[in-house]
Coordinates of C-alpha atoms and ligand atoms in Angstrom, one line a residue:
M1 CA 13.4 3.7 -31.7
E2 CA 14.2 3.4 -28.1
T3 CA 17.7 5.1 -27.2
R4 CA 19.8 3.2 -24.6
Y5 CA 21.7 5.0 -22.2
P6 CA 25.3 4.5 -23.7
Q7 CA 24.1 6.0 -26.8
M8 CA 22.3 8.8 -25.3
H9 CA 24.4 12.1 -26.3
S10 CA 23.8 16.0 -26.0
P11 CA 25.9 18.1 -28.2
D12 CA 28.5 20.5 -26.2
P13 CA 26.5 23.9 -25.9
D14 CA 28.0 26.3 -28.1
L15 CA 27.3 29.4 -26.0
N16 CA 26.9 32.1 -28.9
A17 CA 24.6 29.9 -30.1
I18 CA 22.4 29.9 -27.0
A19 CA 22.9 33.3 -26.7
D20 CA 21.6 34.1 -29.7
A21 CA 18.8 31.5 -29.3
Y22 CA 17.5 33.7 -26.2
D23 CA 17.8 36.7 -28.0
T24 CA 15.4 35.5 -30.3
L25 CA 12.8 34.1 -27.9
N26 CA 13.0 37.4 -26.2
K27 CA 12.5 39.7 -29.0
D28 CA 9.5 37.1 -30.4
F29 CA 8.1 37.2 -26.8
D30 CA 8.0 40.8 -26.3
R31 CA 7.0 41.4 -30.2
A32 CA 3.9 38.6 -29.7
T33 CA 0.4 40.2 -30.0
L34 CA -1.4 36.8 -30.0
Q35 CA -1.8 34.8 -26.4
G36 CA -0.7 31.8 -28.9
D37 CA 2.5 32.9 -29.8
R38 CA 3.2 33.5 -26.4
I39 CA 2.7 30.2 -25.4
A40 CA 4.7 29.1 -27.8
A41 CA 7.7 30.9 -26.6
V42 CA 7.6 29.4 -23.2
Q43 CA 7.6 26.0 -25.0
R44 CA 10.4 26.8 -27.0
W45 CA 12.1 28.2 -24.4
D46 CA 11.5 25.2 -21.8
G47 CA 12.8 23.3 -25.0
L48 CA 16.2 25.3 -24.9
R49 CA 16.3 24.2 -21.2
R50 CA 15.7 20.8 -21.8
T51 CA 18.4 20.7 -24.1
F52 CA 20.7 22.2 -21.7
G53 CA 19.4 20.4 -18.8
T54 CA 19.8 16.9 -21.2
W55 CA 23.8 17.4 -21.5
E56 CA 23.9 18.8 -18.0
A57 CA 22.5 15.7 -16.9
L58 CA 24.5 13.5 -19.2
V59 CA 28.0 15.0 -17.8
G60 CA 27.5 14.7 -14.0
A61 CA 26.1 11.4 -14.9
R62 CA 29.2 10.4 -16.8
F63 CA 31.6 12.3 -14.2
A64 CA 30.3 10.0 -11.5
Q65 CA 30.6 7.2 -13.3
N66 CA 34.3 8.0 -13.5
T67 CA 36.0 11.1 -11.5
Q68 CA 39.3 10.0 -12.9
D69 CA 38.7 10.1 -16.8
E70 CA 40.1 13.6 -17.9
A71 CA 37.2 13.8 -20.6
T72 CA 34.2 14.0 -18.4
A73 CA 35.9 15.9 -15.9
A74 CA 37.1 18.8 -18.0
A75 CA 33.0 18.6 -19.4
K76 CA 32.5 18.8 -15.4
T77 CA 34.4 21.8 -15.4
R78 CA 33.2 23.8 -18.6
H79 CA 29.9 23.1 -17.0
S80 CA 30.9 24.7 -13.9
E81 CA 32.0 27.4 -16.2
I82 CA 28.8 28.2 -18.3
R83 CA 26.2 27.3 -15.7
P84 CA 25.6 30.8 -14.4
T85 CA 25.6 32.4 -18.3
I86 CA 22.8 29.9 -18.8
T87 CA 21.0 30.9 -15.5
N88 CA 21.3 34.5 -16.5
L89 CA 19.9 34.2 -19.8
N90 CA 16.9 32.1 -17.9
V91 CA 16.6 34.8 -15.3
E92 CA 16.2 37.2 -18.1
F93 CA 13.5 35.6 -19.6
Q94 CA 11.8 34.5 -16.3
K95 CA 11.7 38.3 -15.3
R96 CA 9.7 38.7 -18.3
L97 CA 6.9 36.3 -18.0
L98 CA 6.9 37.8 -14.2
S99 CA 6.1 41.4 -15.4
S100 CA 4.3 40.6 -18.4
P101 CA 1.0 42.5 -18.9
H102 CA -0.3 39.0 -19.9
R103 CA 0.7 37.5 -16.6
D104 CA -3.4 36.5 -15.5
E105 CA -3.4 34.5 -19.1
L106 CA 0.3 33.0 -19.3
E107 CA -1.0 31.4 -15.1
A108 CA -4.0 30.2 -16.4
Q109 CA -2.0 28.6 -19.0
F110 CA 1.1 27.1 -16.9
G111 CA -0.3 27.3 -13.3
S112 CA 0.3 29.9 -10.6
H113 CA 2.9 27.5 -9.1
A114 CA 5.6 27.5 -12.2
F115 CA 5.3 31.3 -11.5
A116 CA 6.3 31.2 -8.1
V117 CA 9.1 29.1 -9.0
W118 CA 10.4 31.5 -11.5
E119 CA 10.1 34.4 -9.0
N120 CA 12.1 32.2 -6.4
D121 CA 14.7 31.5 -9.1
V122 CA 14.7 35.1 -10.4
S123 CA 15.7 36.2 -6.5
T124 CA 18.5 34.0 -6.2
F125 CA 20.3 34.8 -9.2
D126 CA 22.3 38.3 -10.2
P127 CA 25.0 38.7 -12.5
C128 CA 26.9 40.6 -9.8
I129 CA 27.4 36.8 -8.4
E130 CA 28.0 34.7 -11.8
E131 CA 31.7 34.5 -10.8
D132 CA 30.8 33.5 -7.2
L133 CA 29.0 30.6 -8.5
V134 CA 31.6 29.5 -10.9
A135 CA 34.4 29.5 -8.2
E136 CA 31.3 27.6 -5.5
S137 CA 30.5 24.9 -8.4
K138 CA 34.6 24.0 -8.8
L139 CA 34.7 24.0 -5.0
S140 CA 32.1 21.4 -4.7
T141 CA 33.6 19.4 -7.3
A142 CA 37.1 19.3 -5.8
Y143 CA 35.4 18.0 -3.0
T144 CA 33.9 15.3 -4.6
K145 CA 36.8 14.4 -6.4
L146 CA 39.0 14.4 -3.0
I147 CA 36.5 12.3 -1.4
A148 CA 36.2 9.7 -4.5
S149 CA 40.1 9.6 -4.4
A150 CA 40.0 7.3 -1.1
K151 CA 42.1 4.1 -1.9
I152 CA 42.5 2.5 1.6
P153 CA 44.5 0.2 2.3
F154 CA 42.3 -2.7 4.9
R155 CA 43.5 -6.0 5.7
G156 CA 45.4 -6.7 2.5
E157 CA 42.4 -5.2 0.2
T158 CA 42.7 -1.3 -1.5
L159 CA 39.3 0.2 -0.7
N160 CA 37.3 3.4 -1.4
L161 CA 34.8 4.6 1.3
A162 CA 31.8 3.0 0.2
G163 CA 33.7 -0.5 -0.2
L164 CA 35.0 0.1 3.7
R165 CA 31.7 0.9 5.4
K166 CA 30.5 -2.6 4.6
Y167 CA 33.4 -3.4 7.3
T168 CA 31.8 -1.0 9.7
T169 CA 28.6 -3.5 10.1
D170 CA 31.0 -6.7 10.6
T171 CA 29.9 -9.2 13.1
D172 CA 33.5 -8.9 14.5
R173 CA 34.0 -5.7 16.8
D174 CA 37.5 -5.4 16.5
T175 CA 36.5 -5.2 12.6
R176 CA 34.1 -2.7 12.9
R177 CA 36.2 -0.7 15.3
A178 CA 39.0 -1.0 12.9
A179 CA 37.2 0.0 9.7
L180 CA 35.5 3.2 11.4
G181 CA 39.2 4.2 12.0
A182 CA 40.5 3.8 8.7
T183 CA 37.6 5.7 7.8
Y184 CA 38.2 8.8 10.0
G185 CA 42.0 8.3 9.4
F186 CA 41.4 9.2 5.5
L187 CA 39.1 11.9 6.3
E188 CA 42.2 13.4 9.3
E189 CA 44.6 12.5 6.6
H190 CA 42.6 15.5 4.1
G191 CA 40.9 17.1 6.9
A192 CA 42.6 20.6 6.3
E193 CA 41.8 20.4 2.9
V194 CA 38.1 19.5 3.5
D195 CA 38.2 22.6 5.8
R196 CA 39.9 24.8 3.4
I197 CA 37.1 24.0 0.7
F198 CA 34.0 24.2 3.5
D199 CA 35.8 27.9 4.5
E200 CA 35.9 29.1 1.1
L201 CA 32.3 27.9 0.0
V202 CA 31.2 29.6 3.5
R203 CA 33.1 33.0 2.8
L204 CA 31.7 32.7 -0.8
R205 CA 28.1 31.9 0.1
H206 CA 28.0 34.7 2.5
G207 CA 29.5 37.0 0.3
M208 CA 26.6 36.6 -2.4
A209 CA 24.2 36.7 0.1
R210 CA 25.3 40.2 1.0
K211 CA 25.8 41.2 -2.8
M212 CA 22.0 40.2 -3.2
G213 CA 20.7 42.2 -0.2
C214 CA 20.3 38.9 2.6
E215 CA 22.0 39.1 5.8
N216 CA 23.3 36.3 5.5
F217 CA 23.8 33.5 3.6
I218 CA 20.3 31.6 5.2
E219 CA 17.8 33.5 3.4
L220 CA 19.1 32.9 0.0
G221 CA 20.5 29.2 1.2
Y222 CA 16.2 28.9 1.2
R223 CA 15.5 30.1 -1.8
R224 CA 17.8 28.0 -3.8
M225 CA 16.3 25.1 -2.1
Q226 CA 13.0 26.6 -3.5
R227 CA 11.1 26.6 0.1
I228 CA 8.3 28.5 -1.2
D229 CA 6.0 27.6 1.5
Y230 CA 7.6 27.6 4.8
T231 CA 10.2 29.3 6.9
R232 CA 13.1 28.5 9.3
D233 CA 10.7 29.1 12.2
D234 CA 8.8 26.0 10.6
V235 CA 11.7 24.0 10.5
A236 CA 12.7 24.8 13.9
T237 CA 9.6 23.7 15.2
Y238 CA 10.5 20.2 13.3
R239 CA 13.6 20.1 14.8
G240 CA 11.6 20.5 18.4
E241 CA 9.5 17.8 17.4
V242 CA 12.2 15.2 16.8
L243 CA 14.2 16.1 19.5
K244 CA 11.0 15.8 21.7
Q245 CA 9.5 12.7 20.2
V246 CA 12.4 10.7 18.8
V247 CA 15.6 11.4 20.3
P248 CA 14.1 9.7 23.6
L249 CA 13.1 6.9 21.3
V250 CA 16.6 6.3 19.9
K251 CA 18.0 6.2 23.4
Q252 CA 16.0 3.6 24.5
L253 CA 16.4 1.5 21.2
R254 CA 20.4 1.8 21.6
T255 CA 19.9 0.3 25.0
L256 CA 18.0 -2.7 23.5
Q257 CA 21.2 -2.9 20.8
A258 CA 23.8 -3.3 23.2
Q259 CA 21.6 -6.0 25.0
R260 CA 21.1 -7.6 21.6
L261 CA 24.8 -7.4 21.0
G262 CA 26.2 -8.2 24.3
V263 CA 28.3 -5.0 24.7
D264 CA 28.1 -2.7 27.7
K265 CA 27.2 0.4 25.7
V266 CA 26.8 0.9 21.6
M267 CA 30.0 2.5 20.6
A268 CA 30.0 4.7 17.7
W269 CA 31.3 1.1 15.5
D270 CA 28.4 -0.7 16.8
A271 CA 25.8 2.2 16.1
G272 CA 25.2 0.3 12.5
L273 CA 24.9 -3.0 13.6
Y274 CA 21.5 -4.7 15.3
A275 CA 22.1 -8.6 15.4
P276 CA 25.2 -10.3 16.7
S277 CA 24.8 -12.7 13.9
G278 CA 25.3 -9.4 11.4
N279 CA 22.8 -7.3 9.0
P280 CA 21.1 -9.3 6.6
K281 CA 22.7 -9.4 3.2
P282 CA 20.9 -9.6 0.0
H283 CA 20.9 -13.1 -0.9
G284 CA 22.7 -13.1 -3.9
D285 CA 24.7 -10.8 -6.5
H286 CA 23.9 -7.7 -8.6
D287 CA 22.7 -9.7 -11.5
W288 CA 20.3 -11.7 -9.2
M289 CA 19.2 -8.6 -7.1
L290 CA 17.7 -6.9 -10.5
K291 CA 15.7 -10.0 -11.2
Q292 CA 14.2 -10.0 -8.1
A293 CA 13.4 -6.3 -8.2
Q294 CA 11.9 -7.1 -11.4
L295 CA 9.7 -9.7 -9.4
M296 CA 9.1 -7.2 -6.7
F297 CA 8.1 -4.2 -8.7
D298 CA 5.3 -6.5 -10.9
E299 CA 4.2 -7.7 -7.8
L300 CA 3.6 -4.5 -6.3
D301 CA 2.0 -2.2 -9.1
P302 CA 2.1 -2.8 -12.9
R303 CA 3.2 0.5 -13.5
I304 CA 6.1 0.6 -11.2
G305 CA 6.9 -3.0 -13.0
E306 CA 6.8 -1.9 -16.3
F307 CA 9.1 1.5 -15.9
F308 CA 11.8 -0.9 -14.1
A309 CA 11.8 -3.0 -16.8
M310 CA 12.2 0.0 -18.9
M311 CA 15.2 1.3 -16.8
V312 CA 16.8 -2.5 -17.2
R313 CA 16.3 -2.8 -21.2
R314 CA 17.6 0.9 -21.5
E315 CA 20.5 0.5 -19.5
L316 CA 19.7 3.4 -17.3
L317 CA 21.1 2.0 -14.1
D318 CA 24.6 1.8 -12.8
L319 CA 24.9 0.4 -9.5
K320 CA 28.2 -1.6 -8.5
T321 CA 30.6 0.4 -6.9
R322 CA 34.0 0.3 -8.4
E323 CA 37.2 2.3 -7.8
G324 CA 37.3 6.1 -9.4
K325 CA 33.1 6.1 -9.1
A326 CA 31.9 8.7 -7.0
G327 CA 30.3 8.1 -3.7
G328 CA 26.6 7.6 -2.8
G329 CA 23.7 7.2 -4.8
F330 CA 21.3 9.3 -6.7
C331 CA 19.2 9.8 -9.8
T332 CA 19.1 12.4 -12.6
Y333 CA 17.2 12.6 -15.5
F334 CA 17.3 13.1 -19.3
A335 CA 14.4 15.9 -20.4
D336 CA 15.1 15.4 -24.3
Y337 CA 14.8 11.6 -23.9
G338 CA 12.1 11.5 -21.1
V339 CA 14.1 9.3 -19.1
P340 CA 15.9 9.2 -15.2
F341 CA 19.0 7.7 -14.7
V342 CA 20.0 6.3 -11.5
F343 CA 23.4 5.8 -9.6
A344 CA 24.3 3.9 -6.7
N345 CA 27.5 2.1 -5.2
F346 CA 26.3 -1.6 -4.1
N347 CA 28.6 -3.4 -1.6
G348 CA 26.9 -6.3 -0.9
T349 CA 25.3 -5.0 2.2
D350 CA 21.6 -4.5 3.2
G351 CA 22.2 -0.7 2.2
D352 CA 22.3 -1.9 -1.3
V353 CA 18.3 -2.9 -1.3
R354 CA 17.8 0.5 0.7
V355 CA 19.7 2.7 -2.0
F356 CA 18.2 1.0 -4.8
T357 CA 14.3 1.7 -3.5
H358 CA 14.9 4.8 -2.9
E359 CA 16.2 5.8 -5.9
I360 CA 14.0 3.8 -8.2
G361 CA 11.2 5.8 -5.8
H362 CA 12.7 9.1 -7.4
A363 CA 13.2 8.0 -10.8
F364 CA 9.6 6.6 -11.0
Q365 CA 8.3 10.1 -9.9
G366 CA 10.2 11.7 -12.5
F367 CA 9.3 9.1 -15.2
S368 CA 5.2 9.8 -13.9
S369 CA 5.5 12.9 -13.9
S370 CA 7.2 13.3 -17.7
D371 CA 4.2 14.7 -19.9
D372 CA 3.9 17.7 -22.2
R373 CA 4.0 19.9 -19.0
L374 CA 7.2 22.6 -18.6
L375 CA 10.2 21.3 -16.9
D376 CA 10.1 23.4 -14.2
C377 CA 7.1 21.5 -13.0
V378 CA 8.4 17.9 -13.8
W379 CA 10.2 17.6 -10.4
P380 CA 9.1 18.8 -7.0
S381 CA 11.8 20.9 -4.6
Y382 CA 13.8 18.1 -2.6
D383 CA 11.8 18.1 0.6
A384 CA 8.5 16.8 -1.4
A385 CA 10.8 14.4 -4.1
E386 CA 12.2 12.8 -0.9
I387 CA 8.9 11.4 -0.5
H388 CA 8.7 9.6 -3.7
S389 CA 11.9 7.9 -2.7
M390 CA 11.5 7.2 1.3
S391 CA 8.1 5.9 0.9
L392 CA 8.9 3.1 -1.7
E393 CA 11.5 2.2 1.1
F394 CA 8.3 1.5 3.0
L395 CA 5.9 0.6 0.3
T396 CA 8.1 -2.2 -0.8
Y397 CA 8.3 -3.9 3.0
P398 CA 6.0 -7.0 2.4
Q399 CA 8.4 -8.0 -0.8
M400 CA 11.4 -7.7 0.9
D401 CA 11.3 -11.3 1.1
K402 CA 12.5 -11.6 -2.1
F403 CA 16.1 -9.9 -1.5
F404 CA 16.2 -11.4 1.9
E405 CA 13.9 -14.5 2.3
E406 CA 13.9 -15.8 5.9
E407 CA 15.5 -12.9 7.0
A408 CA 13.2 -10.3 5.7
D409 CA 11.8 -9.4 8.8
G410 CA 15.1 -8.8 10.3
F411 CA 16.0 -6.7 7.5
R412 CA 12.7 -4.5 8.0
W413 CA 13.3 -4.1 11.5
N414 CA 17.0 -2.5 10.8
H415 CA 15.5 -0.3 8.7
L416 CA 12.7 1.1 10.3
A417 CA 15.3 1.5 13.5
G418 CA 17.6 3.0 10.6
A419 CA 14.9 5.2 9.4
L420 CA 14.4 6.4 13.3
T421 CA 17.7 6.9 14.2
F422 CA 18.8 8.7 10.9
L423 CA 16.0 11.7 11.9
P424 CA 18.2 13.4 14.9
Y425 CA 21.1 12.9 12.5
G426 CA 19.5 14.8 9.9
V427 CA 18.2 17.6 12.0
A428 CA 21.6 17.9 13.8
G429 CA 23.3 18.4 10.0
D430 CA 20.4 20.9 9.3
H431 CA 20.8 22.6 13.1
F432 CA 24.7 22.8 12.5
Q433 CA 24.0 24.5 8.7
H434 CA 22.3 27.7 10.3
L435 CA 24.8 27.9 13.0
V436 CA 27.4 27.9 10.2
Y437 CA 25.9 30.3 7.8
E438 CA 25.1 32.3 11.2
N439 CA 28.5 32.6 11.9
P440 CA 30.3 33.1 8.6
D441 CA 33.5 34.3 10.2
A442 CA 33.9 31.1 12.4
T443 CA 37.2 29.2 12.2
P444 CA 37.5 25.6 10.8
E445 CA 37.9 24.5 14.4
E446 CA 34.8 26.2 15.8
R447 CA 33.0 24.6 13.2
H448 CA 34.1 21.5 14.5
G449 CA 33.1 22.5 17.9
M450 CA 29.6 23.6 16.5
W451 CA 28.9 19.9 15.0
R452 CA 30.1 18.8 18.3
S453 CA 27.6 20.5 20.3
M454 CA 24.6 19.2 17.8
E455 CA 26.2 15.5 18.4
Q456 CA 25.8 16.1 22.1
K457 CA 22.2 17.6 21.7
Y458 CA 20.7 15.4 19.5
M459 CA 22.6 12.1 19.4
P460 CA 23.4 12.2 23.4
D461 CA 24.5 9.0 23.3
L462 CA 27.0 8.9 20.5
D463 CA 30.3 8.1 21.7
W464 CA 33.4 7.8 19.2
G465 CA 35.6 6.2 21.8
D466 CA 39.4 6.8 20.8
I467 CA 38.6 7.7 17.4
D468 CA 39.7 11.2 18.4
Y469 CA 39.4 13.0 15.1
A470 CA 35.8 12.1 14.5
A471 CA 35.3 12.7 19.0
K472 CA 36.4 16.2 18.1
G473 CA 33.4 17.1 15.3
S474 CA 34.1 16.0 12.2
R475 CA 32.0 13.5 11.0
W476 CA 30.2 16.4 8.8
Q477 CA 32.9 16.4 6.5
F478 CA 31.8 13.1 4.8
Q479 CA 28.6 14.9 4.6
G480 CA 28.7 16.3 0.4
H481 CA 25.0 18.0 0.5
Y482 CA 26.8 20.5 2.7
F483 CA 29.3 21.4 0.3
G484 CA 26.8 20.7 -2.7
M485 CA 23.8 21.7 -2.0
P486 CA 23.6 24.0 1.1
F487 CA 20.7 23.3 3.3
Y488 CA 19.8 20.0 1.6
Y489 CA 19.2 17.6 4.5
I490 CA 16.0 18.3 6.2
D491 CA 14.8 17.5 3.4
Y492 CA 15.1 13.9 4.0
T493 CA 14.0 14.3 7.9
L494 CA 10.5 16.1 6.5
A495 CA 10.0 13.5 3.9
Q496 CA 11.4 10.5 6.3
T497 CA 7.9 11.9 8.6
C498 CA 5.6 11.4 5.7
A499 CA 7.4 8.3 4.3
M500 CA 6.4 6.7 7.6
Q501 CA 3.2 7.8 7.2
F502 CA 2.6 5.7 4.3
W503 CA 4.2 2.8 5.9
L504 CA 1.4 3.0 8.7
A505 CA -1.2 3.4 5.4
C506 CA 0.3 0.8 3.9
E507 CA -0.5 -1.3 7.1
E508 CA -3.9 -0.4 6.4
D509 CA -4.9 -0.8 2.9
Q510 CA -1.8 -1.5 0.8
G511 CA -4.0 -0.8 -2.6
A512 CA -5.3 2.7 -1.6
A513 CA -1.7 3.4 -0.1
L514 CA -0.1 2.7 -3.6
E515 CA -2.6 4.7 -5.3
R516 CA -2.3 7.8 -3.3
Y517 CA 1.4 7.4 -4.0
V518 CA 1.3 7.0 -7.6
N519 CA -0.9 9.8 -7.5
L520 CA 1.6 11.9 -6.0
C521 CA 4.3 10.5 -8.1
K522 CA 2.5 12.2 -11.2
L523 CA 1.8 15.3 -9.4
G524 CA 5.5 15.6 -9.7
G525 CA 6.1 19.6 -9.6
N526 CA 2.9 21.1 -10.0
A527 CA 2.7 22.4 -6.1
P528 CA 5.0 23.4 -3.4
F529 CA 5.8 21.4 -0.5
Q530 CA 2.8 21.4 1.7
T531 CA 0.4 21.3 -0.8
L532 CA 1.9 18.4 -2.2
V533 CA 1.9 16.6 1.3
A534 CA -2.0 17.7 1.6
Q535 CA -2.9 16.2 -1.8
A536 CA -1.2 12.8 -0.6
G537 CA -3.2 13.1 2.5
L538 CA -0.4 13.2 4.6
I539 CA 0.2 15.5 7.9
S540 CA 2.7 18.3 7.4
P541 CA 5.9 17.7 9.6
F542 CA 5.6 21.2 10.3
T543 CA 2.2 20.5 12.6
E544 CA 2.9 19.7 16.0
G545 CA 2.5 16.2 17.1
C546 CA 2.6 15.5 13.6
L547 CA 5.6 12.4 14.7
D548 CA 3.2 11.2 17.7
R549 CA 1.4 8.6 15.4
V550 CA 4.3 6.9 13.8
V551 CA 6.2 7.1 16.8
Q552 CA 3.9 5.4 18.3
R553 CA 3.8 2.7 15.8
A554 CA 7.2 2.2 15.6
A555 CA 8.3 1.9 19.1
K556 CA 5.2 -1.0 19.2
A557 CA 7.5 -3.1 16.2
L558 CA 10.8 -2.5 17.6
F559 CA 10.3 -2.9 21.3
Ligands
ZN1 ZN1 16.5 11.0 -2.2

């Protein structure tokens, strides 16, 4: 019997019962004389983690669906409070596995990557930072609530940020300018509070890193992101490639965009609009889009089509924007049910299709690797996970006529332009965070200066005009990742570099490209980033020249 999302339930964790279960688990593992008993203990541990993970994901999803609801907010607070205790219990068991005299046999059973993940996990946690982690999580929730609280009066309507965003690509230039102004007006009003939250986060994170024996938070931040097989030098090399290859291309693109829009210069409020008649919008409402999406996935690959039908049938999609909903889009996973859940904020723009194919990519991967493997090997680290999502955005190019009909070419052009202009913004966000955590004592004012210097380096043409609050270097305050998941940003750019290779592969042979894609999804979290990239037949973003081919092809498509 299939459980639909509204009926999915996971009881509130009873900390005493959980502690007892781990205690028994540890004893059983220590006493086990047979390999079979040790394997059974690891599987029982995985079961405990799946149950807690299901509760955690349900709480997260329901909080995001309604940030104003007191009961879900209380559950979210409880989650923040108890998570470090659970992490502590897990780390104790992981340490047993890592130091077991039977480690070789266990590695043969569960794979060496699981052990690399555990070694990494263990190095990110110590009971001495438990309270700091609780405080960190609460600050991040406070930020989410603050941004979700936006009720901005705009031309007779009251809008949240997603609602306002669609006016930033309006065909009327004054409207775009006013919408972007109103967006930053909201941020300016709450800017001091956002600075306070971020300042506390930076201090807390630096303090945790010091307690864990690191010079600053960067090393710990990398470990938290499970960067097992590359270093900050590799990342710096990649940022250099973007600077060399993509920044000049974006400059050319802005010149062309200005011509197309009939303006002297592309200002910040013009950046998202690529044609004077407007960006193509999906030719129908939410329900129509779901029907078209089913046709698209059925045509693309029956495996993806079947998966999508299941998501609809079991109500695992919440796509429409509404008041009180958290911003953005995400995909989460209910391990006990073996199914993902997709969250978005449709606002009637082309962004809806983009977010939708993106999150379905994540969801399809999670579902594809939902077999009897350990939970730690279901999802890869985020850098690799974003390949699944971003590649599906490109792999569905040929099907885009289902949403945009005669405007599908326009959509593809915009999507490609958006993918390229994103790269400098993405690496700027990564470089910014390195500066922030290298200088933990910087003042909020200095941090705004750091962001401004990143804009000058990676987006030299960006002009905020008279939107003073943005011009002083405040755009980062809108980027939730920097608050909730530090250093989670370069991941999108690394993955985009891989996803664009799928675009080229798809042009050569769509069937073969899809097969590689589905296989990559099945691999899930069985290996670290660079191994997965190689197994999918892609060039690693840390290789010099990694962007050459895609940039050449993109230039041909765009100019
Ligand atoms: Zn994603």
